[in-house]
PDB file of C-alpha atoms in Angstrom:
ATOM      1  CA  UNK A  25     -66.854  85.304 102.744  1.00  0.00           C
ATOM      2  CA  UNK A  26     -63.676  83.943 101.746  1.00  0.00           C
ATOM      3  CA  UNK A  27     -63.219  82.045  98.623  1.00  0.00           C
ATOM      4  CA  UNK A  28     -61.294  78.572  98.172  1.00  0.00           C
ATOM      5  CA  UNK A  29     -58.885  78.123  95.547  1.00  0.00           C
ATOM      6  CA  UNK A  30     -58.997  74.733  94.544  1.00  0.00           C
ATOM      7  CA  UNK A  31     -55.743  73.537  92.304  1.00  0.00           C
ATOM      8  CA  UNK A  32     -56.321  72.291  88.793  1.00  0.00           C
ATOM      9  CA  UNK A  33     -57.320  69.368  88.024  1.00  0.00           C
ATOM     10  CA  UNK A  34     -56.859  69.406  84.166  1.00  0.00           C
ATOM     11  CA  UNK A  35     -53.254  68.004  83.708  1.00  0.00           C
ATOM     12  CA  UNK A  36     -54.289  65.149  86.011  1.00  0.00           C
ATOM     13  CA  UNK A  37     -57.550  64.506  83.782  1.00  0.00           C
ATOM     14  CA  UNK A  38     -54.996  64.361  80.799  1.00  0.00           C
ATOM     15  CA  UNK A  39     -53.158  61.659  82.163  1.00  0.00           C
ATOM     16  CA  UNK A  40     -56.220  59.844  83.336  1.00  0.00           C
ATOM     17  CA  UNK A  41     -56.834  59.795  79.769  1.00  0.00           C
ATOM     18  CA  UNK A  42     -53.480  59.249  78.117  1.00  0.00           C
ATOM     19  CA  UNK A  43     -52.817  55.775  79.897  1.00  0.00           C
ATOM     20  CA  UNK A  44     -56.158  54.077  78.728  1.00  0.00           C
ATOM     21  CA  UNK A  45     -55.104  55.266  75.697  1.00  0.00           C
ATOM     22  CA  UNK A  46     -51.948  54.134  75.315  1.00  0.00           C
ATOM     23  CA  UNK A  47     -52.878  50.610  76.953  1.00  0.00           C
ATOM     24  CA  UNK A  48     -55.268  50.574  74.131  1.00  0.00           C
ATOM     25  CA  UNK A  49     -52.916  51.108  71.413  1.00  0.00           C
ATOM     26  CA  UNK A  50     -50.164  48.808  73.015  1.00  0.00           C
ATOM     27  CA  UNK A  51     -52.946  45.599  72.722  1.00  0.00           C
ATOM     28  CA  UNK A  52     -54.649  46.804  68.886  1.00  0.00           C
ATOM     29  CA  UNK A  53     -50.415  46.195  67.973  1.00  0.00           C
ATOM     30  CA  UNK A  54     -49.990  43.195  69.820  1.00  0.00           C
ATOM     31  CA  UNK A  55     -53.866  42.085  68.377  1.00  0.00           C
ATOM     32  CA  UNK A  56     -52.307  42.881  65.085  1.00  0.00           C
ATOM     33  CA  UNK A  57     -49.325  41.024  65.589  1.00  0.00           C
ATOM     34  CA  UNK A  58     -50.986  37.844  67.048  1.00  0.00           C
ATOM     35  CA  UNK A  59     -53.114  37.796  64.095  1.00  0.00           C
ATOM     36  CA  UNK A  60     -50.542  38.410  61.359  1.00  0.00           C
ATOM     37  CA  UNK A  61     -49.199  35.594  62.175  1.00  0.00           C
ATOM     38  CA  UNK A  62     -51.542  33.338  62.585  1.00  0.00           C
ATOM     39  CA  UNK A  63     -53.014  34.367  59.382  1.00  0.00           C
ATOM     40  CA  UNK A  64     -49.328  33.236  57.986  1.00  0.00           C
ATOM     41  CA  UNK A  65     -50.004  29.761  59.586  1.00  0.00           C
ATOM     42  CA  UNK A  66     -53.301  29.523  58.177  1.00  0.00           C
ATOM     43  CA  UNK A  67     -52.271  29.704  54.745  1.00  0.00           C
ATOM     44  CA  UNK A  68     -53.671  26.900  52.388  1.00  0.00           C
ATOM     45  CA  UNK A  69     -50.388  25.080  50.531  1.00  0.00           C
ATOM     46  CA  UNK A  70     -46.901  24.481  51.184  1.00  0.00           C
ATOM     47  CA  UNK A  71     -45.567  27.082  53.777  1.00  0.00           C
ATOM     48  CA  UNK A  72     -42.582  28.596  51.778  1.00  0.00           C
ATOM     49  CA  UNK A  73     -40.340  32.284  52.613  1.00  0.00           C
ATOM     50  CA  UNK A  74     -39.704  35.000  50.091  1.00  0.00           C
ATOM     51  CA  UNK A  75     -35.533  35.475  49.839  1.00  0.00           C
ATOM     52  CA  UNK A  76     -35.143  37.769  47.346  1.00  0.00           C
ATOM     53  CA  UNK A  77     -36.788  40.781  46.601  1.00  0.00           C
ATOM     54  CA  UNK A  78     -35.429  41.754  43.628  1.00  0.00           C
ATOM     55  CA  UNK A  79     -37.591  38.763  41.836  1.00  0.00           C
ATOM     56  CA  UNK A  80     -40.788  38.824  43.876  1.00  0.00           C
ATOM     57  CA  UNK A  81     -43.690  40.427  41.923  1.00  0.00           C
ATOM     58  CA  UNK A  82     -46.731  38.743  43.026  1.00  0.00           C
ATOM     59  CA  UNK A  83     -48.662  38.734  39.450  1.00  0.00           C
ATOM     60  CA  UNK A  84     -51.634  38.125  38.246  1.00  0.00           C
ATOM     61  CA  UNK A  85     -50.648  35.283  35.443  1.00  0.00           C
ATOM     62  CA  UNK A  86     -47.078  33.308  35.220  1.00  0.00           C
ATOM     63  CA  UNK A  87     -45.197  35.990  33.067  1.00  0.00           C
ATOM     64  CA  UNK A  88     -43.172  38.849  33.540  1.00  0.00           C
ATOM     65  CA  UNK A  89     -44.539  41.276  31.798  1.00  0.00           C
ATOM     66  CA  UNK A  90     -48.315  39.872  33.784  1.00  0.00           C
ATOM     67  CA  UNK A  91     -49.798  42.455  35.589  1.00  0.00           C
ATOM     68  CA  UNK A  92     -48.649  43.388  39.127  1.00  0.00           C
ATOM     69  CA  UNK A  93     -50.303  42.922  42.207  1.00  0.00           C
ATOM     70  CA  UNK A  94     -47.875  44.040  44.986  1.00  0.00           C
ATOM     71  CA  UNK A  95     -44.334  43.461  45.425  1.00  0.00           C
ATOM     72  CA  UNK A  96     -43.647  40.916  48.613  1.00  0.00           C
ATOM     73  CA  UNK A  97     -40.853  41.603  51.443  1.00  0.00           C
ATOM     74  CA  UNK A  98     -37.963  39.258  52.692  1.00  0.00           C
ATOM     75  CA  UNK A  99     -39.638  37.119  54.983  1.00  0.00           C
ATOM     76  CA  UNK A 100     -43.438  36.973  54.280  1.00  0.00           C
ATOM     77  CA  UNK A 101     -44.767  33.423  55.064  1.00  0.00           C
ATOM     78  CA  UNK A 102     -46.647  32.372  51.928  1.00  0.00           C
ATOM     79  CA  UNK A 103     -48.381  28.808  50.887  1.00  0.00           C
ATOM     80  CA  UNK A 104     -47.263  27.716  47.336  1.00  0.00           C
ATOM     81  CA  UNK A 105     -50.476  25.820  45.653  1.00  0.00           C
ATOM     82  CA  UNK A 106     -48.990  25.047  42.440  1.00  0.00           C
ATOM     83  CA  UNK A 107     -45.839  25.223  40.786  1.00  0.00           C
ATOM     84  CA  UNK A 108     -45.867  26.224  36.820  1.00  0.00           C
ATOM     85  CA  UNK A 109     -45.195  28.513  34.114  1.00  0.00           C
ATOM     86  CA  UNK A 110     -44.773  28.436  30.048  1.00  0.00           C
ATOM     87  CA  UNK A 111     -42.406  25.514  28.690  1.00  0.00           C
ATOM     88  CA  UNK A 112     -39.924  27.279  27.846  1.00  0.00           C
ATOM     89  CA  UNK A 113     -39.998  30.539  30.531  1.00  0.00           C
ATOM     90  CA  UNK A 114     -38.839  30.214  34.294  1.00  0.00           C
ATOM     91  CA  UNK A 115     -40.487  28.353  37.400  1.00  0.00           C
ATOM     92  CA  UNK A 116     -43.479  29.805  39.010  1.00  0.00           C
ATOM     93  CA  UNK A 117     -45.216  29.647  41.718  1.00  0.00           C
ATOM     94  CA  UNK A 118     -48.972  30.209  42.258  1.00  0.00           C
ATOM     95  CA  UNK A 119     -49.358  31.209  45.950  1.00  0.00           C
ATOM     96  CA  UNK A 120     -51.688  32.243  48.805  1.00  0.00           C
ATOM     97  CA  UNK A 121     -50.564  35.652  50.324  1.00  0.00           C
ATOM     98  CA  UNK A 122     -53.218  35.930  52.378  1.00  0.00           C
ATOM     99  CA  UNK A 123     -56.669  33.893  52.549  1.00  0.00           C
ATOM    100  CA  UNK A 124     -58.084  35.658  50.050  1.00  0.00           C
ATOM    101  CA  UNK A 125     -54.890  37.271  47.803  1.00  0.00           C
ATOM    102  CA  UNK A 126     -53.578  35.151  45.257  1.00  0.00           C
ATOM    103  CA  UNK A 127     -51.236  35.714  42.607  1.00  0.00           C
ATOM    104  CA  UNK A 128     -48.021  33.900  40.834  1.00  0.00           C
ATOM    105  CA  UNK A 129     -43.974  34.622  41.572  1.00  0.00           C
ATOM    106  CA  UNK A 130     -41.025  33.434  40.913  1.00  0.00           C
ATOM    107  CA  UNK A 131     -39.815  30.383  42.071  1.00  0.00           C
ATOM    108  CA  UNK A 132     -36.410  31.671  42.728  1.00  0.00           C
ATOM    109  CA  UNK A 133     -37.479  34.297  44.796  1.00  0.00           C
ATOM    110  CA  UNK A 134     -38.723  31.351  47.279  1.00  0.00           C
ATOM    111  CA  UNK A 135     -37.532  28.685  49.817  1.00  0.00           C
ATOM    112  CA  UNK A 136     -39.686  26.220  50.825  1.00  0.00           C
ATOM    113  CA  UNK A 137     -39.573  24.968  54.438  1.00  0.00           C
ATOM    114  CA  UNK A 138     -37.606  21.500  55.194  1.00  0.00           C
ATOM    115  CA  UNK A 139     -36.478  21.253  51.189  1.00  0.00           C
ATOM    116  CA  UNK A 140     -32.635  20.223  50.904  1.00  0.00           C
ATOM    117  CA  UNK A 141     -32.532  21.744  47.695  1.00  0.00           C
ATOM    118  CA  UNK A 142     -33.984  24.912  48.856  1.00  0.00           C
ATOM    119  CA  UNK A 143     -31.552  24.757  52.159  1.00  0.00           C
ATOM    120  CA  UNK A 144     -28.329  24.542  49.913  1.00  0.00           C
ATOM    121  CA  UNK A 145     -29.655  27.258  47.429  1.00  0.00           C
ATOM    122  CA  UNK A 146     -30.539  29.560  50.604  1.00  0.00           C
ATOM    123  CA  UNK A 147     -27.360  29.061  51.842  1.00  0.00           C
ATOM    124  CA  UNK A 148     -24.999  29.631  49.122  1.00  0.00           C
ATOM    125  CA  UNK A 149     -27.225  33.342  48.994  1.00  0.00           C
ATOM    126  CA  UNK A 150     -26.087  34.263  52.343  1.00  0.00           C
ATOM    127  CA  UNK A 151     -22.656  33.334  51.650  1.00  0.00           C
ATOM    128  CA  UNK A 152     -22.101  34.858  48.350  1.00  0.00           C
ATOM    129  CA  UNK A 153     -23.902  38.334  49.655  1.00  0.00           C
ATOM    130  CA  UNK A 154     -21.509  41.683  50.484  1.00  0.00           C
ATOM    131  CA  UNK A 155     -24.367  43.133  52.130  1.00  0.00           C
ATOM    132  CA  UNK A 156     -24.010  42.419  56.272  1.00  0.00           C
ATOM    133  CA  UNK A 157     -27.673  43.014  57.091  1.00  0.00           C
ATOM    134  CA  UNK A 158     -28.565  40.961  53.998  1.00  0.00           C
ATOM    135  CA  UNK A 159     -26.330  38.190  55.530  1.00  0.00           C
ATOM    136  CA  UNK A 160     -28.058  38.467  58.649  1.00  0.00           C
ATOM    137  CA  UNK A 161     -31.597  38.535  57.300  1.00  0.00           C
ATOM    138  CA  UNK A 162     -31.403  35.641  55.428  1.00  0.00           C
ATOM    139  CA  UNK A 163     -29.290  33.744  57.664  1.00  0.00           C
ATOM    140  CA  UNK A 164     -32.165  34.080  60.345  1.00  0.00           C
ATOM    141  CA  UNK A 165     -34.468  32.936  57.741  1.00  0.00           C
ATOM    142  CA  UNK A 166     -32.100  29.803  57.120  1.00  0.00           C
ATOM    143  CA  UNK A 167     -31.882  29.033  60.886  1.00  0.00           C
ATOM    144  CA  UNK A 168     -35.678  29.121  61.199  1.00  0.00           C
ATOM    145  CA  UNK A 169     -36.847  27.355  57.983  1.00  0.00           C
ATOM    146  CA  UNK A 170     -34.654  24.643  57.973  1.00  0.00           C
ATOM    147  CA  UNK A 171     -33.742  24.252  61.616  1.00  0.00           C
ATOM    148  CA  UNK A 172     -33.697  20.615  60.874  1.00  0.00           C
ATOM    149  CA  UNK A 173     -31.282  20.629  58.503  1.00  0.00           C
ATOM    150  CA  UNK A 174     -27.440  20.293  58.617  1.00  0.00           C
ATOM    151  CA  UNK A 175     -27.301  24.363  57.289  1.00  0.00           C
ATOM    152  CA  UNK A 176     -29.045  25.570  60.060  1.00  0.00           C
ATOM    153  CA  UNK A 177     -25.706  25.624  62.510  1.00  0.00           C
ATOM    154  CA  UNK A 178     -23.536  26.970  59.876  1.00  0.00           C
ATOM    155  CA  UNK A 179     -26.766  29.244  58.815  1.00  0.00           C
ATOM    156  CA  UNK A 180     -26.541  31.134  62.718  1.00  0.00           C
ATOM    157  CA  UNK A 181     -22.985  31.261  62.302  1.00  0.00           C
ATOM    158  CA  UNK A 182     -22.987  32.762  59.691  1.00  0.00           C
ATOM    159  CA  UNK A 183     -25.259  35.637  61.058  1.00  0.00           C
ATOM    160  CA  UNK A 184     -23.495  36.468  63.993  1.00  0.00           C
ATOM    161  CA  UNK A 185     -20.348  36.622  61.936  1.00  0.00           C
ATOM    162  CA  UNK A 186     -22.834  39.147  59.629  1.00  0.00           C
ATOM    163  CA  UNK A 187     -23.637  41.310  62.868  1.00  0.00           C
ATOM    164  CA  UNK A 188     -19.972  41.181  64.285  1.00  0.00           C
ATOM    165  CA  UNK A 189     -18.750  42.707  61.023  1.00  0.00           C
ATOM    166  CA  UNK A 190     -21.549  45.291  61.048  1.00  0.00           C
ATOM    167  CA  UNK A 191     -21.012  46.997  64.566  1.00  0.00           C
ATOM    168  CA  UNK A 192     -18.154  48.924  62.887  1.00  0.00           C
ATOM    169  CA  UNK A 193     -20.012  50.514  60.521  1.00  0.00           C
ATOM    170  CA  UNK A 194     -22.788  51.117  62.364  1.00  0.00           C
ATOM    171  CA  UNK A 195     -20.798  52.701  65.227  1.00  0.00           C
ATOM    172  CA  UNK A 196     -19.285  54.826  62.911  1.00  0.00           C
ATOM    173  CA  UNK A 197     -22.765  55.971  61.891  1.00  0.00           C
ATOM    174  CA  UNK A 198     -23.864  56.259  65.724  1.00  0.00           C
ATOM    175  CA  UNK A 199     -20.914  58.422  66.517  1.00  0.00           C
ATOM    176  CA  UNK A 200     -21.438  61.154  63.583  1.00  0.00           C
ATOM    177  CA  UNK A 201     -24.928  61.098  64.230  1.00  0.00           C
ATOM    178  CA  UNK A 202     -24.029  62.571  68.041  1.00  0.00           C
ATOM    179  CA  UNK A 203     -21.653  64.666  66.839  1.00  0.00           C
ATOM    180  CA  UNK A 204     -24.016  66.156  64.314  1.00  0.00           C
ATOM    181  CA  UNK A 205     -26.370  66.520  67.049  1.00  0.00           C
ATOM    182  CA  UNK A 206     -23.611  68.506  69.009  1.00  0.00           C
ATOM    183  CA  UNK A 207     -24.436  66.431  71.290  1.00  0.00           C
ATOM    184  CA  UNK A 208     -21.962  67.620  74.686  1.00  0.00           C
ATOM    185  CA  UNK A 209     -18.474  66.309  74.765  1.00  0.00           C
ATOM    186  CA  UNK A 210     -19.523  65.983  78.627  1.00  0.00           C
ATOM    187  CA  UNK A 211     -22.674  64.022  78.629  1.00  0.00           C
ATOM    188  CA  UNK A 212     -23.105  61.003  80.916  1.00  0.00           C
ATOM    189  CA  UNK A 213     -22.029  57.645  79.994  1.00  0.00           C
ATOM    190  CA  UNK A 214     -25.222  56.140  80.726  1.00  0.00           C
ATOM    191  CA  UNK A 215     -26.312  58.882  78.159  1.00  0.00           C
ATOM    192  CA  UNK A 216     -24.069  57.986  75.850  1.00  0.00           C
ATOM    193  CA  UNK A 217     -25.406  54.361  76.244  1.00  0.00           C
ATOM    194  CA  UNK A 218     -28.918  55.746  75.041  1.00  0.00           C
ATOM    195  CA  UNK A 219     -27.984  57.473  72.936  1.00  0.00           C
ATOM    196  CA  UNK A 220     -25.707  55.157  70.890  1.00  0.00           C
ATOM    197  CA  UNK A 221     -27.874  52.064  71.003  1.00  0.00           C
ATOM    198  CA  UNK A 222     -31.185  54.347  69.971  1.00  0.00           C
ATOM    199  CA  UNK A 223     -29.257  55.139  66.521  1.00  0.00           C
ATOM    200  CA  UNK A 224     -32.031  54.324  63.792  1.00  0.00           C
ATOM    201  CA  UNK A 225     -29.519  52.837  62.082  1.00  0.00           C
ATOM    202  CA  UNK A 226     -30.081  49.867  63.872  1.00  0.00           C
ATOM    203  CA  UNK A 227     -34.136  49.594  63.326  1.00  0.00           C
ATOM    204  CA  UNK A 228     -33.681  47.019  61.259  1.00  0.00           C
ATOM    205  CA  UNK A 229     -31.948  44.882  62.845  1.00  0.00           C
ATOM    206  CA  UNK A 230     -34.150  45.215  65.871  1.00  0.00           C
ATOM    207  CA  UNK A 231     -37.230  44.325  63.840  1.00  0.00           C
ATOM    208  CA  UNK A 232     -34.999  40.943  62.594  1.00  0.00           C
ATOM    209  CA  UNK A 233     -34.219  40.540  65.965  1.00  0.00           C
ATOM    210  CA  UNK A 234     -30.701  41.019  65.975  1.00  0.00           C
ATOM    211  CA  UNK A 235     -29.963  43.239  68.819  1.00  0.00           C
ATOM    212  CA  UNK A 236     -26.533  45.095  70.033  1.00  0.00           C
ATOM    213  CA  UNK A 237     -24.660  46.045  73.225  1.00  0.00           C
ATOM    214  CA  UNK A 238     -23.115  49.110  74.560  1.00  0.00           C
ATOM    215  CA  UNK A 239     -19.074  49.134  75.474  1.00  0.00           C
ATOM    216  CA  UNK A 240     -18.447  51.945  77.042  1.00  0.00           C
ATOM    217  CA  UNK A 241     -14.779  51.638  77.363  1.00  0.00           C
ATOM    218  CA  UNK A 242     -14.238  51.284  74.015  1.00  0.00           C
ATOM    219  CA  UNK A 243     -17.112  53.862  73.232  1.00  0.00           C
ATOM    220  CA  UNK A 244     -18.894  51.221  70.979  1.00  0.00           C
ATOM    221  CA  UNK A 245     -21.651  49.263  69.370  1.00  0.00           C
ATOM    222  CA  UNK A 246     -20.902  45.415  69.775  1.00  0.00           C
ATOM    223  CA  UNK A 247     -23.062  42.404  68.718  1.00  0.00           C
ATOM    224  CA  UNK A 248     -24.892  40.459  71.767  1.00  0.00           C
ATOM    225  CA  UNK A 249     -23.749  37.531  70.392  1.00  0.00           C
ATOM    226  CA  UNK A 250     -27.194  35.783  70.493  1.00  0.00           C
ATOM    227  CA  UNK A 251     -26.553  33.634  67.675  1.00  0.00           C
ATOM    228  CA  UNK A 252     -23.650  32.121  68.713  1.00  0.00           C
ATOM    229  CA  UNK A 253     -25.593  31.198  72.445  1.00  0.00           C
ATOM    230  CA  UNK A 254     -28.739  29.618  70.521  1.00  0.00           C
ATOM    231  CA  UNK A 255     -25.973  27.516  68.532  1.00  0.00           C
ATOM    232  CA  UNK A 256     -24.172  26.011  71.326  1.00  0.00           C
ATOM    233  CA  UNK A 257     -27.875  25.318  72.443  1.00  0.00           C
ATOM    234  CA  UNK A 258     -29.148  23.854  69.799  1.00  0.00           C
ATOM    235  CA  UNK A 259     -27.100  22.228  68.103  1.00  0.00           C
ATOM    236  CA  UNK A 260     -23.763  21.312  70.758  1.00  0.00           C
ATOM    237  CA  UNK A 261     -22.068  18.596  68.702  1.00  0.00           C
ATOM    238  CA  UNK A 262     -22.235  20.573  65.041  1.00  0.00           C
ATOM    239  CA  UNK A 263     -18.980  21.375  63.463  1.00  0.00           C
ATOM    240  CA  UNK A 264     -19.534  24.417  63.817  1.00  0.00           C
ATOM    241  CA  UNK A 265     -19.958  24.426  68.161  1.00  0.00           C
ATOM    242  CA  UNK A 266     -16.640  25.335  68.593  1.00  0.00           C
ATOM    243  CA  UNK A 267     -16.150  28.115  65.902  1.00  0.00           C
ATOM    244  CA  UNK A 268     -19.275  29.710  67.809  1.00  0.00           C
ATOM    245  CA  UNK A 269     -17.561  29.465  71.557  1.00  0.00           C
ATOM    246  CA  UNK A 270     -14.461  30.947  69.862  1.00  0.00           C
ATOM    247  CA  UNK A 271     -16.386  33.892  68.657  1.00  0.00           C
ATOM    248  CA  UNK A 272     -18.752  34.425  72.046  1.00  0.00           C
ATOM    249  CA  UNK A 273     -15.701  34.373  74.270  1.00  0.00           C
ATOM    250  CA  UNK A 274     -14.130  36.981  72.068  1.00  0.00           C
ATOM    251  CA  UNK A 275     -17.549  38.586  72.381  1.00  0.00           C
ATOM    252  CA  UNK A 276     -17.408  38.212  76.023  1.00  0.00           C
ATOM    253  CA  UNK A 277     -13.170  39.721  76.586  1.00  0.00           C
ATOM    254  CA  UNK A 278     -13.975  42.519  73.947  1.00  0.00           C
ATOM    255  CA  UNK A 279     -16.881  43.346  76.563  1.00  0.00           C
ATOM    256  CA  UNK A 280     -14.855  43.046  79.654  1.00  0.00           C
ATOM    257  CA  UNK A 281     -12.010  45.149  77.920  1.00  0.00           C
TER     258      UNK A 281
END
C-alpha cells in the first residue's frame, strides 16, 4: 500500500499562534496607555507638569535632605494639594502622583496649567536652554498647558525652530551609524529612507511626538514641520503666523530641492 506524505503543518500552527499573540500584546499597551492617562486626569488637586528634572525628588516631608520616594520625569501630569515648606527654605509642593502615591517637590520643578506666572517662567526655560530636544520638550509642554495663553504661539515656534536646528546633528549621527554598519554604498534609496529615519537617535523625539522626514536628494533628516502647521491653525492672527509660514515654506523648497 502506498503511503501519503502529508506536508507540515507546524510553521503554519506557529503563525496561528503568533498573531493572537501579538494582537494581544498590541491592546494590554494600548489598555495601558488608555489608563495611564486617565489615571493622570483623575488626579485629586490642581493638574500641574513637572519641567525640570534636575529639582524633582518626590519626598516624603518638605526638605531636601527628606527621604526619597522616586524621582519624576519631564512631563508627568501631577495634582498639587497644597503648597508649603519651612519659613525660611524654598516652595513646595505636596502632590498626588498617582491615587494612592503622595509625596512633596519642589515648586520650581512645576508649572501649573492656565497660570500666567507659570506660562512666563516656562517660557523663559525653553528660551534660555542650549539643549534642542530640551527646547522641544518643553516647548510641547508650553503649547499644551497653556494653549490659552499668549505663549502658546511663540511656545510651538519655538519648537519647530528646536527640531529644525536638530536634523543636522542628528543626520550626522544617522549617517555614521550606516557607515559603521558598512552598510552598501549601493543600497536602495527607499532603503536608505528606512534606514535613516529608524536611527534610535530619534526615539525620543518620536515618543514627544516630534517626528522627521526623509530628503533623499540631499541625503537627509529634515523636520515635518508639524509645529509650524498646528500654529497657522490655531492660532492664524498671532504675531508669530507669519514667522511660522516663513519657516514651513522653507520646509516645503528644502523638500522639493
Amino acid at each position: 500500500m502506498k503511503l501519503c506524505h502529508l506536508a507540515p503543518v507546524r510553521p503554519v500552527i506557529r503563525c496561528s499562534l503568533l498573531i493572537p499573540a501579538l494582537l494581544a500584546a498590541l491592546c494590554v499597551s494600548s489598555a495601558n496607555a488608555q489608563n495611564a492617562a486617565r489615571r493622570a486626569q483623575n488626579l485629586p488637586g490642581q493638574r500641574a507638569v513637572v519641567i525640570d528634572e534636575r529639582l524633582s525628588a518626590l519626598r516624603q516631608q518638605p526638605d531636601v535632605k527628606a527621604p526619597l520616594l522616586q524621582r519624576l520625569r519631564r512631563g508627568r501630569v501631577i495634582g498639587i494639594s497644597r503648597i508649603g515648606g519651612a519659613k525660611d527654605g524654598p516652595v513646595y509642593c505636596l502632590v498626588a502622583v498617582t491615587r494612592r502615591t503622595r509625596g512633596w517637590i519642589l515648586a520650581e520643578a512645576v508649572v501649573r496649567s492656565g497660570r500666567a506666572e507659570d506660562a512666563a517662567r516656562l517660557l523663559r526655560m525653553i528660551e534660555e536652554s542650549a539643549d534642542d530636544f530640551t527646547r522641544a520638550r518643553l516647548a510641547r509642554i508650553c503649547a499644551d498647558e497653556f494653549r490659552n495663553t499668549a505663549v502658546a504661539p511663540r511656545a510651538l515656534l519655538l519648537l519647530g525652530e528646536a527640531a529644525e536646528a536638530a536634523s543636522a546633528r542628528l543626520t550626522r549621527e544617522a549617517r555614521k551609524r550606516a557607515r559603521d554598519a558598512g552598510e552598501a554604498a549601493t543600497v536602495s534609496q527607499a532603503s536608505r529612507r528606512d534606514y535613516l529615519l529608524n536611527h534610535t537617535g530619534l526615539d525620543r523625539w518620536n515618543r514627544a511626538g516630534i517626528t522627521f522626514d526623509y530628503e533623499a536628494q540631499a541625503d537627509r533628516l529634515a523636520y515635518d514641520g508639524a509645529a509650524y502647521r498646528e500654529l497657522l491653525r490655531k492660532y492664524p492672527r498671532s504675531d508669530e503666523a507669519q514667522k511660522a509660514r516663513e519657516r514651513l515654506e522653507s520646509v516645503r523648497s528644502a523638500a522639493k530641492n
